[in-house]
Tab-separated table of C-alpha atoms in Angstrom:
chain	number	residue	atom	x	y	z
Q	395	MET	CA	0.000	0.000	0.000
Q	396	ARG	CA	2.828	2.401	0.883
Q	397	ASN	CA	4.720	1.599	-2.324
Q	398	SER	CA	1.542	2.172	-4.341
Q	399	PHE	CA	1.117	5.566	-2.690
Q	400	LYS	CA	4.718	6.524	-3.540
Q	401	ILE	CA	4.249	5.564	-7.191
Q	402	LYS	CA	1.094	7.702	-7.426
Q	403	VAL	CA	2.694	10.712	-5.713
Q	404	TRP	CA	6.102	10.617	-7.400
Q	405	THR	CA	5.014	10.576	-11.003
Q	406	PRO	CA	7.644	11.368	-13.699
Q	407	PRO	CA	6.328	14.942	-14.257
Q	408	ARG	CA	6.557	15.675	-10.530
Q	409	ILE	CA	10.047	14.205	-10.284
Q	410	LEU	CA	11.171	16.371	-13.228
Q	411	ALA	CA	9.676	19.553	-11.772
Q	412	LEU	CA	11.143	18.836	-8.335
Q	413	GLY	CA	14.536	17.974	-9.819
Q	414	TYR	CA	14.805	21.315	-11.607
Q	415	ALA	CA	13.639	23.112	-8.457
Q	416	ILE	CA	16.365	21.427	-6.375
Q	417	CYS	CA	19.026	22.347	-8.963
Q	418	ILE	CA	17.866	25.966	-8.823
Q	419	LEU	CA	17.985	26.089	-5.032
Q	420	LEU	CA	21.476	24.552	-4.899
Q	421	GLY	CA	22.661	27.012	-7.541
Q	422	THR	CA	21.136	29.867	-5.558
Q	423	LEU	CA	23.076	28.918	-2.428
Q	424	LEU	CA	26.358	28.657	-4.365
Q	425	LEU	CA	25.841	31.999	-6.113
Q	426	MET	CA	25.161	33.691	-2.773
Q	427	LEU	CA	28.640	32.814	-1.518
Q	428	PRO	CA	31.052	35.802	-1.398
Q	429	VAL	CA	33.614	33.778	-3.387
Q	430	ALA	CA	31.193	33.785	-6.337
Q	431	HIS	CA	31.501	37.558	-6.837
Q	432	GLN	CA	34.421	39.688	-7.961
Q	433	SER	CA	33.736	42.237	-5.228
Q	434	GLY	CA	33.738	39.526	-2.546
Q	435	LYS	CA	30.382	40.761	-1.304
Q	436	GLY	CA	27.320	38.573	-1.088
Q	437	LEU	CA	24.466	38.584	-3.609
Q	438	SER	CA	20.903	38.910	-2.347
Q	439	PHE	CA	18.820	35.742	-2.264
Q	440	LEU	CA	16.361	37.025	-4.883
Q	441	ASN	CA	19.073	38.009	-7.381
Q	442	ALA	CA	20.951	34.742	-6.807
Q	443	PHE	CA	17.677	32.822	-7.204
Q	444	PHE	CA	16.894	34.698	-10.426
Q	445	THR	CA	20.363	33.979	-11.869
Q	446	ALA	CA	20.231	30.300	-10.883
Q	447	THR	CA	16.752	29.961	-12.404
Q	448	SER	CA	17.884	31.648	-15.608
Q	449	ALA	CA	20.933	29.360	-15.873
Q	450	THR	CA	19.150	26.106	-14.981
Q	451	CYS	CA	16.290	26.964	-17.334
Q	452	VAL	CA	18.909	27.870	-20.001
Q	453	THR	CA	17.386	31.298	-20.533
Q	454	GLY	CA	20.097	33.943	-20.218
Q	455	LEU	CA	18.114	36.806	-18.696
Q	456	VAL	CA	20.303	38.462	-16.054
Q	457	VAL	CA	19.831	40.996	-13.277
Q	458	VAL	CA	23.611	41.482	-12.884
Q	459	ASP	CA	26.250	41.381	-15.616
Q	460	THR	CA	27.764	37.891	-15.780
Q	461	GLY	CA	31.155	38.959	-17.136
Q	462	THR	CA	31.878	41.791	-14.685
Q	463	PHE	CA	29.940	40.862	-11.526
Q	464	PHE	CA	30.707	37.172	-10.988
Q	465	SER	CA	34.129	35.718	-10.217
Q	466	THR	CA	35.515	32.714	-12.087
Q	467	PHE	CA	33.935	30.466	-9.422
Q	468	GLY	CA	30.531	32.090	-9.922
Q	469	GLN	CA	30.811	31.855	-13.702
Q	470	VAL	CA	31.744	28.163	-13.487
Q	471	VAL	CA	28.699	27.552	-11.256
Q	472	ILE	CA	26.538	29.250	-13.880
Q	473	MET	CA	28.135	27.163	-16.653
Q	474	CYS	CA	27.468	23.937	-14.703
Q	475	LEU	CA	23.844	24.940	-14.143
Q	476	ILE	CA	23.521	25.651	-17.881
Q	477	GLN	CA	24.900	22.207	-18.715
Q	478	ILE	CA	22.601	20.466	-16.237
Q	479	GLY	CA	19.585	22.479	-17.362
Q	480	GLY	CA	20.312	22.068	-21.066
Q	481	LEU	CA	20.877	18.330	-21.098
Q	482	GLY	CA	18.455	17.730	-18.238
Q	483	PHE	CA	19.331	16.770	-14.692
Q	484	MET	CA	18.177	13.175	-15.356
Q	485	THR	CA	20.629	12.937	-18.263
Q	486	ILE	CA	23.470	14.069	-15.984
Q	487	ALA	CA	22.315	11.630	-13.289
Q	488	THR	CA	22.284	8.847	-15.881
Q	489	LEU	CA	25.825	9.796	-16.900
Q	490	PHE	CA	27.037	9.251	-13.335
Q	491	ALA	CA	25.076	6.002	-13.110
Q	492	LEU	CA	26.736	4.731	-16.286
Q	493	VAL	CA	30.191	5.811	-15.087
Q	494	PHE	CA	29.733	3.905	-11.812
Q	495	ARG	CA	28.085	0.982	-13.649
Q	496	ARG	CA	24.827	1.311	-11.740
Q	497	ARG	CA	21.681	-0.226	-13.203
Q	498	ILE	CA	19.022	2.195	-14.497
Q	499	SER	CA	15.758	1.365	-12.727
Q	500	LEU	CA	12.309	1.220	-14.316
Q	501	ARG	CA	11.218	4.449	-12.557
Q	502	GLU	CA	14.344	6.237	-13.796
Q	503	ARG	CA	13.605	5.053	-17.330
Q	504	LEU	CA	10.064	6.431	-17.026
Q	505	VAL	CA	11.413	9.803	-15.917
Q	506	LEU	CA	13.943	9.772	-18.777
Q	507	GLN	CA	11.118	9.011	-21.183
Q	508	GLU	CA	9.196	12.043	-19.887
Q	509	ALA	CA	12.308	14.247	-19.926
Q	510	MET	CA	13.199	13.350	-23.521
Q	511	ASN	CA	9.558	13.580	-24.655
Q	512	GLN	CA	9.604	10.027	-26.001
Q	513	GLY	CA	6.544	7.905	-26.726
Q	514	ASP	CA	7.945	4.766	-25.074
Q	515	MET	CA	10.912	3.514	-23.052
Q	516	GLU	CA	12.415	1.368	-25.795
Q	517	GLY	CA	16.017	2.406	-26.395
Q	518	ILE	CA	15.811	5.322	-23.919
Q	519	VAL	CA	19.169	4.556	-22.265
Q	520	ARG	CA	20.788	4.184	-25.674
Q	521	LEU	CA	19.373	7.601	-26.627
Q	522	ILE	CA	20.754	9.150	-23.417
Q	523	LYS	CA	24.206	7.778	-24.259
Q	524	LYS	CA	23.969	9.456	-27.666
Q	525	VAL	CA	22.832	12.715	-26.051
Q	526	ILE	CA	25.877	12.734	-23.773
Q	527	TYR	CA	28.315	11.778	-26.526
Q	528	TYR	CA	26.976	14.200	-29.142
Q	529	SER	CA	26.696	17.106	-26.691
Q	530	PHE	CA	30.205	16.865	-25.291
Q	531	ALA	CA	31.708	16.244	-28.741
Q	532	ILE	CA	29.976	19.292	-30.262
Q	533	GLU	CA	30.854	21.504	-27.296
Q	534	LEU	CA	34.497	20.377	-27.369
Q	535	ILE	CA	34.890	21.104	-31.090
Q	536	ALA	CA	33.141	24.481	-30.729
Q	537	ALA	CA	35.273	25.411	-27.708
Q	538	LEU	CA	38.414	24.697	-29.731
Q	539	LEU	CA	37.191	26.774	-32.683
Q	540	PHE	CA	36.152	29.639	-30.402
Q	541	THR	CA	39.566	29.549	-28.724
Q	542	LEU	CA	41.419	29.743	-32.047
Q	543	ARG	CA	39.377	32.795	-33.041
Q	544	LEU	CA	39.402	34.568	-29.658
Q	545	MET	CA	43.186	34.197	-29.322
Q	546	ALA	CA	43.402	37.252	-31.578
Q	547	ASP	CA	41.509	39.347	-29.000
Q	548	PHE	CA	42.428	37.828	-25.616
Q	549	PRO	CA	45.352	36.073	-23.893
Q	550	LEU	CA	45.473	32.304	-24.500
Q	551	ARG	CA	44.099	31.195	-21.103
Q	552	GLN	CA	41.264	33.711	-21.257
Q	553	ALA	CA	40.510	32.731	-24.867
Q	554	MET	CA	40.316	29.058	-23.827
Q	555	TYR	CA	38.060	29.863	-20.882
Q	556	TYR	CA	35.813	32.050	-23.023
Q	557	GLY	CA	35.733	29.347	-25.685
Q	558	VAL	CA	34.534	26.654	-23.276
Q	559	PHE	CA	31.978	28.897	-21.536
Q	560	HIS	CA	30.396	30.204	-24.736
Q	561	ALA	CA	30.385	26.763	-26.380
Q	562	VAL	CA	28.392	25.381	-23.441
Q	563	SER	CA	26.159	28.455	-23.260
Q	564	LEU	CA	25.275	28.579	-26.958
Q	565	PHE	CA	24.831	24.839	-27.555
Q	566	ASN	CA	22.446	24.712	-24.595
Q	567	ASN	CA	20.685	27.805	-25.980
Q	568	ALA	CA	21.362	29.719	-22.752
Q	569	GLY	CA	22.608	33.098	-23.979
Q	570	PHE	CA	24.958	33.876	-21.073
Q	571	ASP	CA	28.165	35.630	-22.140
Q	572	LEU	CA	31.352	36.922	-20.514
Q	573	PHE	CA	32.073	39.956	-22.702
Q	574	GLY	CA	30.690	42.291	-20.046
Q	575	HIS	CA	28.406	45.324	-19.819
Q	576	TYR	CA	25.428	43.386	-21.247
Q	577	SER	CA	27.061	43.649	-24.686
Q	578	SER	CA	26.659	39.982	-25.716
Q	579	PHE	CA	28.210	39.397	-29.181
Q	580	THR	CA	27.547	42.885	-30.576
Q	581	ARG	CA	31.277	43.480	-31.158
Q	582	TYR	CA	31.302	40.517	-33.570
Q	583	VAL	CA	28.283	41.478	-35.673
Q	584	SER	CA	30.317	41.294	-38.922
Q	585	ASP	CA	32.736	38.531	-37.897
Q	586	PRO	CA	32.130	35.415	-40.073
Q	587	ALA	CA	33.949	32.968	-37.763
Q	588	ILE	CA	32.111	33.954	-34.574
Q	589	ASN	CA	28.784	34.074	-36.408
Q	590	ILE	CA	29.170	30.677	-38.076
Q	591	ILE	CA	30.349	28.871	-34.921
Q	592	SER	CA	27.660	30.506	-32.762
Q	593	MET	CA	24.809	29.871	-35.194
Q	594	ALA	CA	25.890	26.259	-35.751
Q	595	LEU	CA	25.797	25.658	-31.989
Q	596	ILE	CA	22.399	27.309	-31.618
Q	597	VAL	CA	20.822	25.363	-34.490
Q	598	LEU	CA	22.331	22.007	-33.455
Q	599	GLY	CA	21.201	22.507	-29.866
Q	600	GLY	CA	17.717	23.539	-30.983
Q	601	LEU	CA	17.077	20.656	-33.402
Q	602	GLY	CA	16.789	18.018	-30.711
Q	603	PHE	CA	18.886	14.958	-29.992
Q	604	VAL	CA	16.612	12.563	-31.864
Q	605	VAL	CA	17.042	14.645	-35.015
Q	606	LEU	CA	20.808	14.880	-34.484
Q	607	SER	CA	20.965	11.102	-34.161
Q	608	ASP	CA	18.932	10.675	-37.357
Q	609	LEU	CA	21.201	13.067	-39.263
Q	610	ILE	CA	24.409	11.432	-38.038
Q	611	GLU	CA	23.132	7.946	-38.895
Q	612	TYR	CA	21.607	9.014	-42.226
Q	613	ARG	CA	24.572	7.725	-44.242
Q	614	LYS	CA	23.937	4.247	-42.812
Q	615	ASN	CA	20.124	4.200	-42.761
Q	616	ARG	CA	19.427	6.432	-45.764
Q	617	LYS	CA	16.176	7.599	-44.208
Q	618	LEU	CA	14.819	10.149	-41.768
Q	619	SER	CA	11.946	9.698	-39.347
Q	620	LEU	CA	8.742	11.688	-39.783
Q	621	HIS	CA	9.660	13.712	-36.694
Q	622	SER	CA	13.070	14.651	-38.125
Q	623	LYS	CA	11.563	15.660	-41.470
Q	624	ALA	CA	8.985	17.853	-39.733
Q	625	VAL	CA	11.611	19.502	-37.496
Q	626	LEU	CA	14.069	20.173	-40.333
Q	627	TRP	CA	11.354	21.495	-42.641
Q	628	MET	CA	9.819	23.808	-40.037
Q	629	THR	CA	13.218	24.993	-38.752
Q	630	SER	CA	14.351	25.860	-42.295
Q	631	ILE	CA	11.200	27.883	-42.967
Q	632	LEU	CA	11.519	29.823	-39.703
Q	633	LEU	CA	15.243	30.525	-40.143
Q	634	VAL	CA	14.990	31.643	-43.764
Q	635	GLY	CA	11.734	33.530	-43.232
Q	636	GLY	CA	13.084	35.262	-40.136
Q	637	PHE	CA	16.286	36.240	-41.923
Q	638	VAL	CA	14.445	37.733	-44.915
Q	639	LEU	CA	11.986	39.691	-42.767
Q	640	VAL	CA	14.672	41.058	-40.415
Q	641	LEU	CA	16.730	42.132	-43.430
Q	642	ILE	CA	13.705	43.906	-44.935
Q	643	PHE	CA	12.599	45.553	-41.686
Q	644	GLU	CA	16.070	46.732	-40.639
Q	645	PHE	CA	17.713	47.392	-44.010
Q	646	THR	CA	17.446	51.176	-43.734
Q	647	ASN	CA	17.765	51.358	-39.935
Q	648	LEU	CA	21.089	53.144	-39.401
Q	649	LYS	CA	21.076	52.172	-35.709
Q	650	THR	CA	21.239	48.435	-36.472
Q	651	ILE	CA	22.298	47.002	-39.850
Q	652	GLY	CA	21.582	50.056	-41.998
Q	653	SER	CA	25.063	51.483	-41.459
Q	654	LEU	CA	26.859	48.141	-41.980
Q	655	SER	CA	28.393	46.724	-45.150
Q	656	TRP	CA	26.583	44.056	-47.146
Q	657	ASP	CA	28.442	41.400	-45.157
Q	658	GLY	CA	27.359	43.015	-41.897
Q	659	LYS	CA	23.749	43.234	-43.068
Q	660	PHE	CA	23.791	39.529	-43.975
Q	661	TRP	CA	25.381	38.272	-40.756
Q	662	GLY	CA	23.387	40.627	-38.518
Q	663	SER	CA	20.021	39.643	-40.025
Q	664	LEU	CA	20.822	35.928	-40.091
Q	665	PHE	CA	22.063	35.849	-36.496
Q	666	GLN	CA	18.972	37.729	-35.299
Q	667	SER	CA	16.797	35.077	-36.947
Q	668	VAL	CA	18.832	32.165	-35.567
Q	669	THR	CA	19.060	33.469	-31.994
Q	670	THR	CA	15.268	33.444	-31.650
Q	671	ARG	CA	15.573	29.630	-31.568
Q	672	THR	CA	15.845	30.483	-27.819
Q	673	ALA	CA	19.604	31.145	-27.782
Q	674	GLY	CA	19.580	34.602	-26.170
Q	675	ALA	CA	22.824	35.917	-27.645
Q	676	ASN	CA	22.625	38.961	-29.901
Q	677	THR	CA	24.882	40.835	-32.305
Q	678	LEU	CA	22.490	43.764	-32.842
Q	679	ASP	CA	21.441	46.344	-30.260
Q	680	LEU	CA	17.924	45.088	-29.536
Q	681	THR	CA	16.797	48.403	-28.080
Q	682	GLN	CA	17.335	50.010	-31.509
Q	683	LEU	CA	15.318	47.477	-33.512
Q	684	ARG	CA	12.147	48.672	-35.171
Q	685	GLN	CA	8.822	47.641	-33.659
Q	686	ALA	CA	8.050	45.334	-36.585
Q	687	THR	CA	11.314	43.462	-35.963
Q	688	LEU	CA	10.634	43.263	-32.227
Q	689	PHE	CA	7.160	41.840	-32.821
Q	690	LEU	CA	8.571	39.317	-35.300
Q	691	THR	CA	11.162	38.342	-32.680
Q	692	ILE	CA	8.387	37.843	-30.103
Q	693	ILE	CA	6.564	35.454	-32.451
Q	694	LEU	CA	9.725	33.471	-33.219
Q	695	MET	CA	10.675	33.323	-29.527
Q	696	PHE	CA	7.242	31.976	-28.642
Q	697	ILE	CA	7.642	29.179	-31.209
Q	698	GLY	CA	11.192	28.392	-30.056
Q	699	GLY	CA	13.127	25.251	-30.903
Q	700	SER	CA	12.195	21.592	-31.311
Q	701	PRO	CA	11.122	18.828	-28.883
Q	702	GLY	CA	13.828	16.940	-27.008
Q	703	SER	CA	16.319	19.767	-27.491
Q	704	THR	CA	18.015	22.353	-25.299
Q	705	ALA	CA	15.628	25.014	-26.619
Q	706	GLY	CA	12.345	26.291	-25.192
Q	707	GLY	CA	9.133	27.714	-26.627
Q	708	VAL	CA	6.013	25.811	-27.650
Q	709	LYS	CA	8.229	23.998	-30.198
Q	710	THR	CA	8.311	23.943	-33.979
Q	711	THR	CA	6.353	20.704	-34.377
Q	712	THR	CA	3.531	22.047	-32.191
Q	713	ILE	CA	2.986	24.972	-34.548
Q	714	LEU	CA	3.375	22.711	-37.598
Q	715	LEU	CA	0.599	20.415	-36.366
Q	716	ILE	CA	-1.726	23.349	-35.681
Q	717	VAL	CA	-1.053	24.836	-39.119
Q	718	GLY	CA	-1.604	21.395	-40.648
Q	719	ALA	CA	-4.932	21.071	-38.827
Q	720	VAL	CA	-6.040	24.499	-40.073
Q	721	ILE	CA	-5.106	23.648	-43.662
Q	722	SER	CA	-6.978	20.330	-43.434
Q	723	MET	CA	-10.062	22.119	-42.069
Q	724	VAL	CA	-9.942	24.715	-44.880
Q	725	LYS	CA	-9.633	21.973	-47.492
Q	726	GLY	CA	-12.483	20.030	-45.918
Q	727	LYS	CA	-10.326	17.004	-45.117
Q	728	GLU	CA	-10.898	14.871	-42.056
Q	729	ASP	CA	-7.264	13.848	-41.475
Q	730	VAL	CA	-4.127	15.925	-40.954
Q	731	VAL	CA	-1.453	14.566	-43.301
Q	732	LEU	CA	2.249	15.455	-43.183
Q	733	PHE	CA	4.796	13.915	-45.544
Q	734	TYR	CA	2.228	11.283	-46.574
Q	735	PHE	CA	1.587	10.246	-42.954
Q	736	ARG	CA	-1.739	10.671	-41.150
Q	737	ILE	CA	-1.354	12.378	-37.761
Q	738	ASN	CA	-3.298	11.000	-34.806
Q	739	LYS	CA	-5.880	13.443	-33.438
Q	740	ASP	CA	-4.376	13.068	-29.953
Q	741	ARG	CA	-1.245	14.821	-31.254
Q	742	ILE	CA	-3.372	17.700	-32.560
Q	743	TYR	CA	-5.206	18.049	-29.240
Q	744	LYS	CA	-1.907	18.058	-27.357
Q	745	ALA	CA	-0.477	20.721	-29.683
Q	746	LEU	CA	-3.556	22.907	-29.152
Q	747	THR	CA	-3.420	22.378	-25.382
Q	748	ILE	CA	0.255	23.349	-25.181
Q	749	THR	CA	-0.305	26.454	-27.293
Q	750	VAL	CA	-3.377	27.628	-25.381
Q	751	PHE	CA	-1.748	27.050	-21.973
Q	752	SER	CA	1.452	28.774	-23.085
Q	753	LEU	CA	-0.316	31.742	-24.647
Q	754	SER	CA	-2.509	32.126	-21.564
Q	755	LEU	CA	0.521	32.094	-19.248
Q	756	VAL	CA	2.340	34.733	-21.307
Q	757	ILE	CA	-0.781	36.919	-21.460
Q	758	VAL	CA	-1.398	36.733	-17.699
Q	759	ALA	CA	2.273	37.363	-16.906
Q	760	THR	CA	2.335	40.328	-19.301
Q	761	MET	CA	-0.719	41.821	-17.632
Q	762	ILE	CA	0.920	41.503	-14.217
Q	763	LEU	CA	4.192	43.008	-15.446
Q	764	THR	CA	2.395	45.988	-16.993
Q	765	MET	CA	1.175	46.796	-13.467
Q	766	THR	CA	4.472	46.159	-11.640
Q	767	GLU	CA	6.931	47.673	-14.154
Q	768	ALA	CA	7.048	51.276	-15.380
Q	769	THR	CA	7.676	50.690	-19.083
Q	770	ASP	CA	5.832	50.317	-22.381
Q	771	PHE	CA	3.705	47.324	-23.341
Q	772	LEU	CA	5.928	45.982	-26.148
Q	773	THR	CA	8.957	45.848	-23.834
Q	774	VAL	CA	6.965	43.938	-21.213
Q	775	LEU	CA	5.570	41.494	-23.790
Q	776	PHE	CA	9.059	41.005	-25.234
Q	777	GLU	CA	10.570	40.241	-21.827
Q	778	ALA	CA	7.734	37.899	-20.814
Q	779	THR	CA	7.917	35.934	-24.064
Q	780	SER	CA	11.702	35.778	-23.841
Q	781	ALA	CA	11.438	34.329	-20.328
Q	782	PHE	CA	8.778	31.769	-21.227
Q	783	GLY	CA	10.626	30.708	-24.367
Q	784	THR	CA	13.844	30.457	-22.292
Q	785	VAL	CA	15.402	32.746	-24.899
Q	786	GLY	CA	17.233	35.364	-22.858
Q	787	LEU	CA	16.957	38.282	-25.273
Q	788	SER	CA	16.193	41.487	-23.399
Q	789	LEU	CA	15.349	45.108	-24.106
Q	790	GLY	CA	17.018	46.131	-20.854
Q	791	LEU	CA	14.036	45.636	-18.546
Q	792	THR	CA	15.313	42.591	-16.617
Q	793	PRO	CA	18.119	44.331	-14.628
Q	794	ASN	CA	15.569	46.924	-13.454
Q	795	LEU	CA	12.726	44.566	-12.549
Q	796	SER	CA	10.845	45.012	-9.290
Q	797	THR	CA	10.720	42.179	-6.761
Q	798	ALA	CA	7.319	41.067	-8.050
Q	799	GLY	CA	8.565	41.327	-11.629
Q	800	LYS	CA	11.562	39.072	-10.903
Q	801	LEU	CA	9.328	36.427	-9.351
Q	802	VAL	CA	6.985	36.502	-12.367
Q	803	ILE	CA	9.909	36.135	-14.786
Q	804	CYS	CA	11.319	33.261	-12.692
Q	805	LEU	CA	7.975	31.464	-12.893
Q	806	LEU	CA	7.884	31.965	-16.661
Q	807	MET	CA	11.415	30.602	-17.083
Q	808	PHE	CA	10.645	27.557	-14.926
Q	809	ALA	CA	7.404	26.810	-16.792
Q	810	GLY	CA	9.145	27.267	-20.123
Q	811	ARG	CA	11.955	24.842	-19.265
Q	812	VAL	CA	9.917	22.125	-17.550
Q	813	GLY	CA	7.192	22.342	-20.192
Q	814	MET	CA	3.572	23.376	-19.815
Q	815	ILE	CA	2.087	19.875	-20.087
Q	816	THR	CA	4.655	18.417	-17.679
Q	817	LEU	CA	4.066	21.256	-15.224
Q	818	VAL	CA	0.279	20.888	-15.382
Q	819	TRP	CA	0.527	17.121	-14.881
Q	820	ALA	CA	2.949	17.662	-11.997
Q	821	LEU	CA	0.622	20.071	-10.190
Q	822	ALA	CA	-2.755	18.551	-11.030
Q	823	PRO	CA	-4.125	15.514	-9.183
Q	824	LYS	CA	-4.110	12.296	-11.169
Q	825	GLN	CA	-7.445	11.761	-12.931
Q	826	ASP	CA	-8.984	8.327	-13.249
Q	827	LYS	CA	-9.973	7.254	-16.732
Q	828	GLU	CA	-13.631	7.968	-17.455
Q	829	LEU	CA	-15.766	4.885	-17.968
Q	830	TYR	CA	-18.526	6.685	-19.833
Q	831	ARG	CA	-19.101	9.292	-22.570
Q	832	TYR	CA	-21.614	12.135	-22.670
Q	833	PRO	CA	-24.067	12.553	-25.573
Q	834	GLU	CA	-22.737	14.622	-28.471
Q	835	GLY	CA	-23.795	18.277	-28.640
Q	836	LYS	CA	-23.362	20.997	-31.239
Q	837	ILE	CA	-22.245	24.623	-30.835
Q	838	MET	CA	-22.161	27.190	-33.619
Q	839	ILE	CA	-18.639	28.452	-34.502
Q	840	GLY	CA	-17.615	31.463	-36.570
């Protein structure tokens, strides 16, 4: 009876939510230590909590400048939280279990299944091994490439340290940087090497580990799963579409890309489109973007990356399914078909549920922030969407947030990282399956 009670209480969604909460609290305590700050003075609990939440939820919104405020110890703590949050604390726990040759239990496999958004447990440990291998390999290569480029601007040891930190930050779509003064990558707006390495990390981290595995094994299998095709197709449309629209909107804006060469215009527009995959780094001064570009960025941030990735947002496949359902309805078709496959209606309902919950949360949070913060509506909406999408792009509001505002943003970041469905299932009591159906009714629509 007691074991049955434990199984019902500690469901996978609740374990995931609690695990992230524990990571945040541990990070908060470490960041409050005087040794974590360059000044040697302590950081307030709220600011440490905000920073730990932002790092664990791989967001990148900051209330203090990471490069100038935190010591090397504090920055390493942030980097570790980013790695744990990006790969998932269960993935890191599995890594230690594999290193010490400990057997992965059935409950742990269930939690891993929930964390990786998989339909079943078959091959879940094998997938986790791939996640660990691919992640560390990509980060190592990127860190080396970053180091080679940054050696021209910094001493070797600093270039190596910067290379490792930014490789971890960008691959996990976190957006934290060490360049100081909230400048992010603006100094490298026209630098091909920095742009290519950064965008490659962001895109690879945002595709999802299942898609990465499919791409790496494509030469052997010569086929891609339906999920991988949908992710790659939707990601390509968003990246190219975002790039073209940013270029059009900002082409004559002398405060962003208007004053740059053709190379600068290309790299600046492309990076702005890529970073909305929930990366949080920026090469353009966001406060100088036109309102059309800011609104476009809000939409792209809300969509975010893909399932099973380090990115946030409602996910690319969620939007693809909703668009597919709309097209099917317009054409008068009963089934939603993608790449010659019929999509189960349960997937459509889940996509709609995620979108409605997410949109409702952002709307409510925006309303609260408009009352607690003395700024314009678009800035508040931008910051709220950035937090929920775990993006980390900011118009400068975050460092000046009120206490209530910081708590709201923390909640948004946590919900965005854990996932709306997982969070709802974690908080809601378990419902028994209904044994009956009500008679069908009709309501006029439109």
